[in-house]
N, CA and C atoms as an extended XYZ file, in Angstrom:
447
Properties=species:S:1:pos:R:3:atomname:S:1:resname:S:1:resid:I:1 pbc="F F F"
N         0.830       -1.187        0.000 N   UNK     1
C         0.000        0.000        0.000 CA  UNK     1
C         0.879        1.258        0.000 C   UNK     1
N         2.003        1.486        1.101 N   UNK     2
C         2.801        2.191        0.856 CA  UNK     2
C         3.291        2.781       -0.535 C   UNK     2
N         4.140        1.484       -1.038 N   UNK     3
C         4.442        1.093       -2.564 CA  UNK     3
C         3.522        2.310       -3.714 C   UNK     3
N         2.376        1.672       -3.877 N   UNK     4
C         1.265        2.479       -4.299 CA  UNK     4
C         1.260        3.828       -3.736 C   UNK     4
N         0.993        4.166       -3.119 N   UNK     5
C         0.539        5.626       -2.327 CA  UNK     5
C         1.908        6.665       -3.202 C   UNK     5
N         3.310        5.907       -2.849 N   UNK     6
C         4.636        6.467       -2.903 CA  UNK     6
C         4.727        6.931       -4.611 C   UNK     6
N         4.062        5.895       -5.335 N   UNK     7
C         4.336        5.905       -6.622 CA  UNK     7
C         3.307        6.843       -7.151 C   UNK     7
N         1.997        6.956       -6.836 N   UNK     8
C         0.853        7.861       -7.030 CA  UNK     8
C         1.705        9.640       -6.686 C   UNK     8
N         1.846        9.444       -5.657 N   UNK     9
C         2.808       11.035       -5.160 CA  UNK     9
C         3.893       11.171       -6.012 C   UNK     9
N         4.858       10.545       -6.555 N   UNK    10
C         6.099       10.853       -7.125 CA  UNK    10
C         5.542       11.003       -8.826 C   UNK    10
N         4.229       10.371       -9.167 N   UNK    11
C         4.118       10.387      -10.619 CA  UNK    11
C         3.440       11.893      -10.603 C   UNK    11
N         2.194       12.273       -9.780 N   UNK    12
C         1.430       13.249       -9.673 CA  UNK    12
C         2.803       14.759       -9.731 C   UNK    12
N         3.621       14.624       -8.572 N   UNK    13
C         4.878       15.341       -8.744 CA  UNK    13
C         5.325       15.866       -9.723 C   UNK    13
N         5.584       14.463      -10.572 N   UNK    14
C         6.037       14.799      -11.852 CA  UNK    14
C         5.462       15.365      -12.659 C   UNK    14
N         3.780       14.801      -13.107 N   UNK    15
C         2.935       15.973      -14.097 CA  UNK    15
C         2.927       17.483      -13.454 C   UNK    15
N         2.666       17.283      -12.370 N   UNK    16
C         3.213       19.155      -12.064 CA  UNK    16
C         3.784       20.086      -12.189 C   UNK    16
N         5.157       19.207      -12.221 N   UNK    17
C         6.787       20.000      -12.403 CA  UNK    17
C         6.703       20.055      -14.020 C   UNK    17
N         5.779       18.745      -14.894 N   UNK    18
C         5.718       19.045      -16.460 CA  UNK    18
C         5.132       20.480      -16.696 C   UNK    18
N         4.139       20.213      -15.888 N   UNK    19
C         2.666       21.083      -16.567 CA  UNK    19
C         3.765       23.294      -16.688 C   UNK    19
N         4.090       23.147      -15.163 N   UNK    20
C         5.076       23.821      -14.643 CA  UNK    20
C         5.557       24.443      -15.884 C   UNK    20
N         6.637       23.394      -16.293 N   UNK    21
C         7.723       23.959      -17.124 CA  UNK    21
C         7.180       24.257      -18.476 C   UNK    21
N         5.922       23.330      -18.723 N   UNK    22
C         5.424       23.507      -20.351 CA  UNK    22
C         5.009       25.228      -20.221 C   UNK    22
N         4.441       25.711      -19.060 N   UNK    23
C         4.060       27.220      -18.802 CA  UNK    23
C         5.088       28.002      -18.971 C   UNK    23
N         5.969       27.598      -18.282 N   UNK    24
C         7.055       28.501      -18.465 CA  UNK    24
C         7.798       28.643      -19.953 C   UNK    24
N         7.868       27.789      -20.428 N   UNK    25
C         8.257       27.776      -21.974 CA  UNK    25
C         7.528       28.336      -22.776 C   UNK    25
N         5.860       28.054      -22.381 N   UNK    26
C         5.306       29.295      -23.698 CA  UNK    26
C         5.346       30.637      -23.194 C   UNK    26
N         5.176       30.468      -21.887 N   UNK    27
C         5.842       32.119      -21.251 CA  UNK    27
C         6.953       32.431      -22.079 C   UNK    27
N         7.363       32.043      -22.236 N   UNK    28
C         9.034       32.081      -22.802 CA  UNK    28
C         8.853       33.048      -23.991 C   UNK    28
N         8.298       31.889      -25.164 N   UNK    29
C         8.076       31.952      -26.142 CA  UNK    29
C         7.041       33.162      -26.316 C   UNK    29
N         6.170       33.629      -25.791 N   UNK    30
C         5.481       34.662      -25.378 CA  UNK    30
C         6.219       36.018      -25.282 C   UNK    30
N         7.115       35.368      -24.398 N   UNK    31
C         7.735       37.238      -24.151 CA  UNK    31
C         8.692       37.216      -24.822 C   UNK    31
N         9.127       36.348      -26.117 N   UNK    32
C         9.982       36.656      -27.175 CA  UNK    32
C         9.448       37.138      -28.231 C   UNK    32
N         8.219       36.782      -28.589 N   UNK    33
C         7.429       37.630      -29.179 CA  UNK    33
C         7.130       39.126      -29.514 C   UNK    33
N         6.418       39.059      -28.124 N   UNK    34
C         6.336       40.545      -27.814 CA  UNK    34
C         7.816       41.377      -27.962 C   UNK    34
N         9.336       40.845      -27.333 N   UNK    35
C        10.570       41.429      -27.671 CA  UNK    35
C        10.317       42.053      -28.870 C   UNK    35
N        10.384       41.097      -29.621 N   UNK    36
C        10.100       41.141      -31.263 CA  UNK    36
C        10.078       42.054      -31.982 C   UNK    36
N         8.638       42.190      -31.437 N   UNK    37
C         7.524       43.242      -31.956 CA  UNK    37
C         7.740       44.336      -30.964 C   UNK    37
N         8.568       44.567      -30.388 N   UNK    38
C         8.645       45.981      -29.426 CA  UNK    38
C        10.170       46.628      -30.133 C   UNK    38
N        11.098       45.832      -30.398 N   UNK    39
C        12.394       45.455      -31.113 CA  UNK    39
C        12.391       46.671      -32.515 C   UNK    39
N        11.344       45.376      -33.148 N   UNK    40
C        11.092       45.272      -34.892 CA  UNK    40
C        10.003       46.624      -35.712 C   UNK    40
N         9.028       46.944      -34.515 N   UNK    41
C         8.212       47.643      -34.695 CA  UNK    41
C         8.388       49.322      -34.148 C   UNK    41
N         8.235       48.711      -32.652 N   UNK    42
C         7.565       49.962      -31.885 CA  UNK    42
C         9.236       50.587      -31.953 C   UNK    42
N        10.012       50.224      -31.544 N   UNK    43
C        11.493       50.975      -31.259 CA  UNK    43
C        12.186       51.491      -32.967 C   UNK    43
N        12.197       50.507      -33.362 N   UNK    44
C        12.490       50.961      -35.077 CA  UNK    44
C        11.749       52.096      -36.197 C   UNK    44
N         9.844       52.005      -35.183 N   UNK    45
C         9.279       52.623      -35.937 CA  UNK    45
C         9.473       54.329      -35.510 C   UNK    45
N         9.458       54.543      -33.855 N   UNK    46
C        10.042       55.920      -33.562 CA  UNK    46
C        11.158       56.183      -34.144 C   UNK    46
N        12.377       55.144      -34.131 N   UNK    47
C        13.836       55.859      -34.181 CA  UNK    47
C        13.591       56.459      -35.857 C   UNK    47
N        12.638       55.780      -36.618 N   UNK    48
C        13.263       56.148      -38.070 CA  UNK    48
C        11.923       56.844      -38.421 C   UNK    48
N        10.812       56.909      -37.403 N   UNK    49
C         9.804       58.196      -38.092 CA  UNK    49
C         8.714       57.139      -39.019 C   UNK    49
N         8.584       56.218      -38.578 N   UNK    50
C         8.205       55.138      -39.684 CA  UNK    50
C         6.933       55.183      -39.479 C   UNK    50
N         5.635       56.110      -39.493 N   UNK    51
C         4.330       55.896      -38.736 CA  UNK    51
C         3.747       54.764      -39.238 C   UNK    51
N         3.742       54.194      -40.567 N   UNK    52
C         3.601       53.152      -40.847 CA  UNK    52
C         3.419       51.791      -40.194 C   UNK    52
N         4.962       51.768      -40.380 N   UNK    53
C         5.487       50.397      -39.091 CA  UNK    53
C         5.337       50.653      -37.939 C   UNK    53
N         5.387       51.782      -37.157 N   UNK    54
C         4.777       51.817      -35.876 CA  UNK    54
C         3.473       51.922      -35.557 C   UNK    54
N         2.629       52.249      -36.302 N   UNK    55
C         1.312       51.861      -36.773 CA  UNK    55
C         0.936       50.517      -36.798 C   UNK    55
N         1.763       49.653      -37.311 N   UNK    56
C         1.581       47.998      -37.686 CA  UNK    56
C         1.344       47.478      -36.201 C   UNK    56
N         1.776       47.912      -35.272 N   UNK    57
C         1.731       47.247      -33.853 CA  UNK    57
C         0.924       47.203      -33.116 C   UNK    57
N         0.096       48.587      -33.026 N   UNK    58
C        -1.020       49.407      -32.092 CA  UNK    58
C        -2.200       48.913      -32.558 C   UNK    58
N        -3.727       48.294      -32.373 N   UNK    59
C        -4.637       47.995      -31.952 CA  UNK    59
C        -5.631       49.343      -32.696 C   UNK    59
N        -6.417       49.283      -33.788 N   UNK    60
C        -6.640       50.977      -33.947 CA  UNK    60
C        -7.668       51.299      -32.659 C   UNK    60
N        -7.371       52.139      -32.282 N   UNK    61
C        -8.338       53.095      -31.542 CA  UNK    61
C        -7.709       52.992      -30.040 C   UNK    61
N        -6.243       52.718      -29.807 N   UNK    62
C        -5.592       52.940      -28.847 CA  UNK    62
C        -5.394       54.205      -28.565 C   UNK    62
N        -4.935       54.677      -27.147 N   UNK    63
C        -5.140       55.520      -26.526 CA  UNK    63
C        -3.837       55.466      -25.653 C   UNK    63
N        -3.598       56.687      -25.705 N   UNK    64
C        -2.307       56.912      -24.956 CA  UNK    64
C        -2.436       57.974      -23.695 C   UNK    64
N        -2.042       58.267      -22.747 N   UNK    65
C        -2.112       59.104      -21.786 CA  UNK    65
C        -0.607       59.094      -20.894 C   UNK    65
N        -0.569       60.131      -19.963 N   UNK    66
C         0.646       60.531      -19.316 CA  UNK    66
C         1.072       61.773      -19.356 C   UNK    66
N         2.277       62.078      -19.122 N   UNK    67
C         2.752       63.600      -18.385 CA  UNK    67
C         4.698       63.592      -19.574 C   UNK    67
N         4.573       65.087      -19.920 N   UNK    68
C         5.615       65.657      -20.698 CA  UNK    68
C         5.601       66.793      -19.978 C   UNK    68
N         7.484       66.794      -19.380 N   UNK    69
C         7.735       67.888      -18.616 CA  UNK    69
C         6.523       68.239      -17.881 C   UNK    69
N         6.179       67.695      -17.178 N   UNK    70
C         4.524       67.735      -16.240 CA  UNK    70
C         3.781       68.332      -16.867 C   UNK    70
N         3.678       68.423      -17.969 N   UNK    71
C         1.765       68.597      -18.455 CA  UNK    71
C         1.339       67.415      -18.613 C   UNK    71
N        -0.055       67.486      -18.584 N   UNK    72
C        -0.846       66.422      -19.004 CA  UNK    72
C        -0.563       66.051      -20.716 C   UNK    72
N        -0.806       64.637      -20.736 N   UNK    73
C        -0.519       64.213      -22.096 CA  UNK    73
C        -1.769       63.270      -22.685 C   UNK    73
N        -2.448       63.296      -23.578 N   UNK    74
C        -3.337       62.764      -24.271 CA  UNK    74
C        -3.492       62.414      -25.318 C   UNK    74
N        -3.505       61.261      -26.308 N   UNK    75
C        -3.659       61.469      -27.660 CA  UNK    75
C        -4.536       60.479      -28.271 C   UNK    75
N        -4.740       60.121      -29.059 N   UNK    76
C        -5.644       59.144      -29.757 CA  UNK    76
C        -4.427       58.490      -30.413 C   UNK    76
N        -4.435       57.078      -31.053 N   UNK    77
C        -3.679       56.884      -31.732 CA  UNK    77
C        -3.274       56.862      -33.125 C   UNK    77
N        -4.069       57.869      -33.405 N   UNK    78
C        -4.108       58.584      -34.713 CA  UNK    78
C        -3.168       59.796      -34.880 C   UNK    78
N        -3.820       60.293      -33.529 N   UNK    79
C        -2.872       62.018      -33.595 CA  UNK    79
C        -1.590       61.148      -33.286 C   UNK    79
N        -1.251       60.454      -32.471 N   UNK    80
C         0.178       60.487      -32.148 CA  UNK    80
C         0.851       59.790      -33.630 C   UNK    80
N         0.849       59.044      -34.217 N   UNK    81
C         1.111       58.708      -35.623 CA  UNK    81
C         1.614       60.162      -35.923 C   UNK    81
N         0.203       60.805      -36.602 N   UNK    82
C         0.306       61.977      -37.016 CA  UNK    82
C         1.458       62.464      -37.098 C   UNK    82
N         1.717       62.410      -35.846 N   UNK    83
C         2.674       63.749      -35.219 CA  UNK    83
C         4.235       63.201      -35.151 C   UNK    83
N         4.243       61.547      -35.563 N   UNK    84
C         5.516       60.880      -35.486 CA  UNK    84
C         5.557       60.930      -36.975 C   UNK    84
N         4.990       60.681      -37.824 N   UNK    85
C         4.978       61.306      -39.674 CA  UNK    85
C         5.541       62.543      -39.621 C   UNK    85
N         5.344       63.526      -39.532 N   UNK    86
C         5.527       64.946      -39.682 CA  UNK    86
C         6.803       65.656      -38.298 C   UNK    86
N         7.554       65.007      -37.284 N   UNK    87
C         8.275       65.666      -36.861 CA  UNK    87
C         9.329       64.979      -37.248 C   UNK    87
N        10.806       65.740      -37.480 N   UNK    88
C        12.037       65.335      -37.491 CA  UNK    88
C        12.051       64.165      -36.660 C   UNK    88
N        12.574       62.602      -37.496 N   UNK    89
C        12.391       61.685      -36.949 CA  UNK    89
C        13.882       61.371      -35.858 C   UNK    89
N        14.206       60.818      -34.667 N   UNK    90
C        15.598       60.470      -33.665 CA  UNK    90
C        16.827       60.588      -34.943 C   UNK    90
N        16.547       59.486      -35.843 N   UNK    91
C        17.422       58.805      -36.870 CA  UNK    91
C        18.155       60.168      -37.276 C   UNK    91
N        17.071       61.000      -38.025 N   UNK    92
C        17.537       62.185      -38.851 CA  UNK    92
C        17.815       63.360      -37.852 C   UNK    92
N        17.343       63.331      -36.832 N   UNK    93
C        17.913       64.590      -35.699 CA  UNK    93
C        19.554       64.572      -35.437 C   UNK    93
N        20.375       63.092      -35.604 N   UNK    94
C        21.476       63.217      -35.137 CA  UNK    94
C        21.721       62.851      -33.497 C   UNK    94
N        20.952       63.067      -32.996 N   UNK    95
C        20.614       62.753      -31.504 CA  UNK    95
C        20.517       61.756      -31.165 C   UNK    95
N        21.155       61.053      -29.834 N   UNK    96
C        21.363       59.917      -29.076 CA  UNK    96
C        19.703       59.064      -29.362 C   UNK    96
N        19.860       57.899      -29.640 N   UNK    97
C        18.498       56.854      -29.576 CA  UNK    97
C        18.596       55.905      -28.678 C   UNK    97
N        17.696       55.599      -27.871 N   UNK    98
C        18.044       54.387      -27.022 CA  UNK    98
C        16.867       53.861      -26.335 C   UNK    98
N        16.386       52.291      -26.871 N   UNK    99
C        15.259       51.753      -26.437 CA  UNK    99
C        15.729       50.533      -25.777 C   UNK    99
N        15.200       50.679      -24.276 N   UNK   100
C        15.720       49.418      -23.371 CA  UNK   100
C        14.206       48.846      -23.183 C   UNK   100
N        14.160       47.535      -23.064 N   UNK   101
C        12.678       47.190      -22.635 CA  UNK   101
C        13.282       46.335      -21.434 C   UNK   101
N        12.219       46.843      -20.054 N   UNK   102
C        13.089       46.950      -18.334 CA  UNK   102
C        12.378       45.679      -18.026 C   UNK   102
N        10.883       45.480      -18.668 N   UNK   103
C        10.723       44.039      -18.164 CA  UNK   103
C         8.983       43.693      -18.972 C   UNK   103
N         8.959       42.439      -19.018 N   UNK   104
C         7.768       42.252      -19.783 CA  UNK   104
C         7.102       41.332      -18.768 C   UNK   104
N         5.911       41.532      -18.364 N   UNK   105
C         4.974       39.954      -18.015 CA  UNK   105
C         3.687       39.740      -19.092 C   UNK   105
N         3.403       38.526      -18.498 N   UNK   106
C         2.595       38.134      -19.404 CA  UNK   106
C         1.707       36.739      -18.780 C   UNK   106
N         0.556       37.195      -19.122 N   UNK   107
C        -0.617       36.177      -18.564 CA  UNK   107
C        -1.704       35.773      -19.373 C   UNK   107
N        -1.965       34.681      -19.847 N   UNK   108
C        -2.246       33.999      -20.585 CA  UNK   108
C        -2.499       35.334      -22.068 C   UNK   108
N        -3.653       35.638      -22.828 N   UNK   109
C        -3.611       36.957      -23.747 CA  UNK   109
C        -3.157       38.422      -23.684 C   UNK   109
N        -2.746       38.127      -22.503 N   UNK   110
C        -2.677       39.876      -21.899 CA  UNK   110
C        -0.748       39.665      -21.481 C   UNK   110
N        -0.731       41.323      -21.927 N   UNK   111
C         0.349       41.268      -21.268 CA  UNK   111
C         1.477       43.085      -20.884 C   UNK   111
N         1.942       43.237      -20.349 N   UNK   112
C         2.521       44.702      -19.775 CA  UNK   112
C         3.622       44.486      -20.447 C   UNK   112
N         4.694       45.689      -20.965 N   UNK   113
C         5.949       45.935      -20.938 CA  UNK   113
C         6.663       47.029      -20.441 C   UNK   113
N         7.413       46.851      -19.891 N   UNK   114
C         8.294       48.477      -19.198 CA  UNK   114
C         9.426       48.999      -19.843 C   UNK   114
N         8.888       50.051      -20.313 N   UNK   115
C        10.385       50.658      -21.578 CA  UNK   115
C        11.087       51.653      -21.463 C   UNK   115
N        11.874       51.868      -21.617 N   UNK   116
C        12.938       52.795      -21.083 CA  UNK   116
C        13.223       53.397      -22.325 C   UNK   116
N        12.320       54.555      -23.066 N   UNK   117
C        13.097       55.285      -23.980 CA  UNK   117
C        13.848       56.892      -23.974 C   UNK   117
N        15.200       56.505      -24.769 N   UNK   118
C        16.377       57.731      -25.022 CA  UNK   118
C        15.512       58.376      -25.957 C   UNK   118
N        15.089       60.025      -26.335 N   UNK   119
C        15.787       60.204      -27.686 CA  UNK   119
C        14.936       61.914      -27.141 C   UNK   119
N        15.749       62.755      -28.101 N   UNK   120
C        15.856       64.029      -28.126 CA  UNK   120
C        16.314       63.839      -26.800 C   UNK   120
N        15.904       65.483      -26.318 N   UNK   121
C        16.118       65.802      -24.804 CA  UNK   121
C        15.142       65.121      -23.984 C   UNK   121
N        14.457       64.410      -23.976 N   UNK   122
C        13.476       63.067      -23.178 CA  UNK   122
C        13.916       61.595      -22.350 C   UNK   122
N        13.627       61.353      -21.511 N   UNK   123
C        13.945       60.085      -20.871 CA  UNK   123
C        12.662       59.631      -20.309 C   UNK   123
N        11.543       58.612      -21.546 N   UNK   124
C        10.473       58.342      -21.142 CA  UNK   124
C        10.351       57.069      -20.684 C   UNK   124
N         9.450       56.985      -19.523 N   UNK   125
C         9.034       55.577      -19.403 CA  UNK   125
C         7.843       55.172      -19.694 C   UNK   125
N         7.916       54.327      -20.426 N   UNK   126
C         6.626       53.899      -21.015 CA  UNK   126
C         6.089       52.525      -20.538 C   UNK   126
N         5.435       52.469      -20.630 N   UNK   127
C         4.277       51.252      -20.139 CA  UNK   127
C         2.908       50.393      -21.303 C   UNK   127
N         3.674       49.816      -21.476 N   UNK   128
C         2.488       49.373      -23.205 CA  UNK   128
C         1.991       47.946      -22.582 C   UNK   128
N         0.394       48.440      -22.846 N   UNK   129
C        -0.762       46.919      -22.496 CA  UNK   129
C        -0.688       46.542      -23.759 C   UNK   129
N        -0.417       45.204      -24.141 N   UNK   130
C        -0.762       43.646      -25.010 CA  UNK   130
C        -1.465       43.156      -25.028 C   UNK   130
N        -2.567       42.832      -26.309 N   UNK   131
C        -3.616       41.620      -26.229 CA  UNK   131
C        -3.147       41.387      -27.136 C   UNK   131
N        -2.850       39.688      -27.526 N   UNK   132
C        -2.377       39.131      -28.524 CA  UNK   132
C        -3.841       39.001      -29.091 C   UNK   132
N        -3.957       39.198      -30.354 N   UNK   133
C        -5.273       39.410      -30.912 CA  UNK   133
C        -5.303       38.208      -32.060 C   UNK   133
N        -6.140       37.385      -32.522 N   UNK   134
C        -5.837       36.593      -33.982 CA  UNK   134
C        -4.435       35.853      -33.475 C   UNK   134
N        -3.334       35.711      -33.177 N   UNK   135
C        -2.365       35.274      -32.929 CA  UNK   135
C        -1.273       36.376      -32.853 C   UNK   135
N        -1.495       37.812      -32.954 N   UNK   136
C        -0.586       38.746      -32.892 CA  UNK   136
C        -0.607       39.661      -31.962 C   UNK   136
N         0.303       40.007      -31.005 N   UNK   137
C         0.288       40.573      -29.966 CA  UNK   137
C         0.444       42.365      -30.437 C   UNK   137
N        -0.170       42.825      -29.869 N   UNK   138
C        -1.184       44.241      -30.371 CA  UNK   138
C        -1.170       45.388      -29.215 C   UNK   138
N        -0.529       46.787      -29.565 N   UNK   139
C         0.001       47.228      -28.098 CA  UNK   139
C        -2.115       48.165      -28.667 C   UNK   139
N        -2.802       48.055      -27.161 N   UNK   140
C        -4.102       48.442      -26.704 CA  UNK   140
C        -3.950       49.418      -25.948 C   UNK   140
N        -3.086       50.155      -25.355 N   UNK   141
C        -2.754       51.109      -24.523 CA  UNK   141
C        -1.446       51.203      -24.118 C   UNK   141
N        -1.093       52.753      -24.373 N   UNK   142
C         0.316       53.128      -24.087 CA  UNK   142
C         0.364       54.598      -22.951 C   UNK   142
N         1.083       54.332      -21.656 N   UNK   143
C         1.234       54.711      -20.705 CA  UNK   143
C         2.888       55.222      -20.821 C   UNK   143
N         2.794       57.054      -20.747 N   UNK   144
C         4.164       57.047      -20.922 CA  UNK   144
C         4.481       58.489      -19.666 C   UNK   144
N         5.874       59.032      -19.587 N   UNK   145
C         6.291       59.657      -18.359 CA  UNK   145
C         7.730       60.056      -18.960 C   UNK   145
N         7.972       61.805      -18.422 N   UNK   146
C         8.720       61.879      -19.229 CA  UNK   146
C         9.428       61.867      -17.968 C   UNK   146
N        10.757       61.065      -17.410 N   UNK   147
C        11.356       61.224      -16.199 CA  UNK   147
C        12.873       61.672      -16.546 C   UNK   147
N        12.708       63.173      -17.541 N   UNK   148
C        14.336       64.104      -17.517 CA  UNK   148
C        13.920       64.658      -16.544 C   UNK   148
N        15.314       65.204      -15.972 N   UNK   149
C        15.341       65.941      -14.709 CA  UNK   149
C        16.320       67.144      -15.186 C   UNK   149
């Protein structure tokens, strides 16, 4: 009976520690994704002015909010496009570029990233919500802060 009992606990163990690691691997695979597409899109599409390709990422009818040099900040994600089309893009300013992404989670469709962007005289932190939508992860809201001092 022992025998039994011992072998029931050590097998059960084991599907756990599987189930476990199979999570953690599409976690994995999940927040390489999103890298990706934060990488390929969102960081490439500011540095070079690309409203296009930074367009390709955003969810239409996202919404952005937060604080520049402490004003309030608001935009639709139309105007902000807009306004990344038509201003001197990082690339062509000559000016330092620098996109760190500080940490990503992610839970089952949903998911946060924390970004650390360089460029002009700005040091923003941004905060972008993920719903992988159809199979493509889709920034739904962007949370940003301009923390120069």
């Amino acid at each position: 009976m022992k025998t039994i009992l011992l072998t029931a606990f050590v097998l059960w163990t084991f599907q756990g520690t599987k189930a476990q690691n199979t999570n953690k691997m599409e976690n994995q695979i999940e927040i390489q994704a999103i890298t990706d597409a934060i990488e390929n899109y969102y960081f490439k599409g500011i540095y070079e002015g690309d409203a296009l390709l930074l367009g390709s990422i955003f969810q239409p009818g996202t919404l952005l909010f937060g604080d520049v040099k402490g004003q309030p900040y608001f935009k639709t994600i139309d105007l902000y496009l807009d306004g990344v089309k038509n201003r001197q893009s990082p690339k062509d300013s000559g000016k330092p570029f620098k996109g760190e992404i500080l940490h990503i989670s992610v839970v089952n469709s949903i998911a946060v990233a924390e970004l650390n962007v360089k460029m002009y005289d700005f040091n923003y932190r941004d905060f972008l919500s993920f719903h992988k939508i159809n199979g493509t992860w889709l920034i739904v809201n962007k949370m940003l802060t301009d923390t120069s001092k």
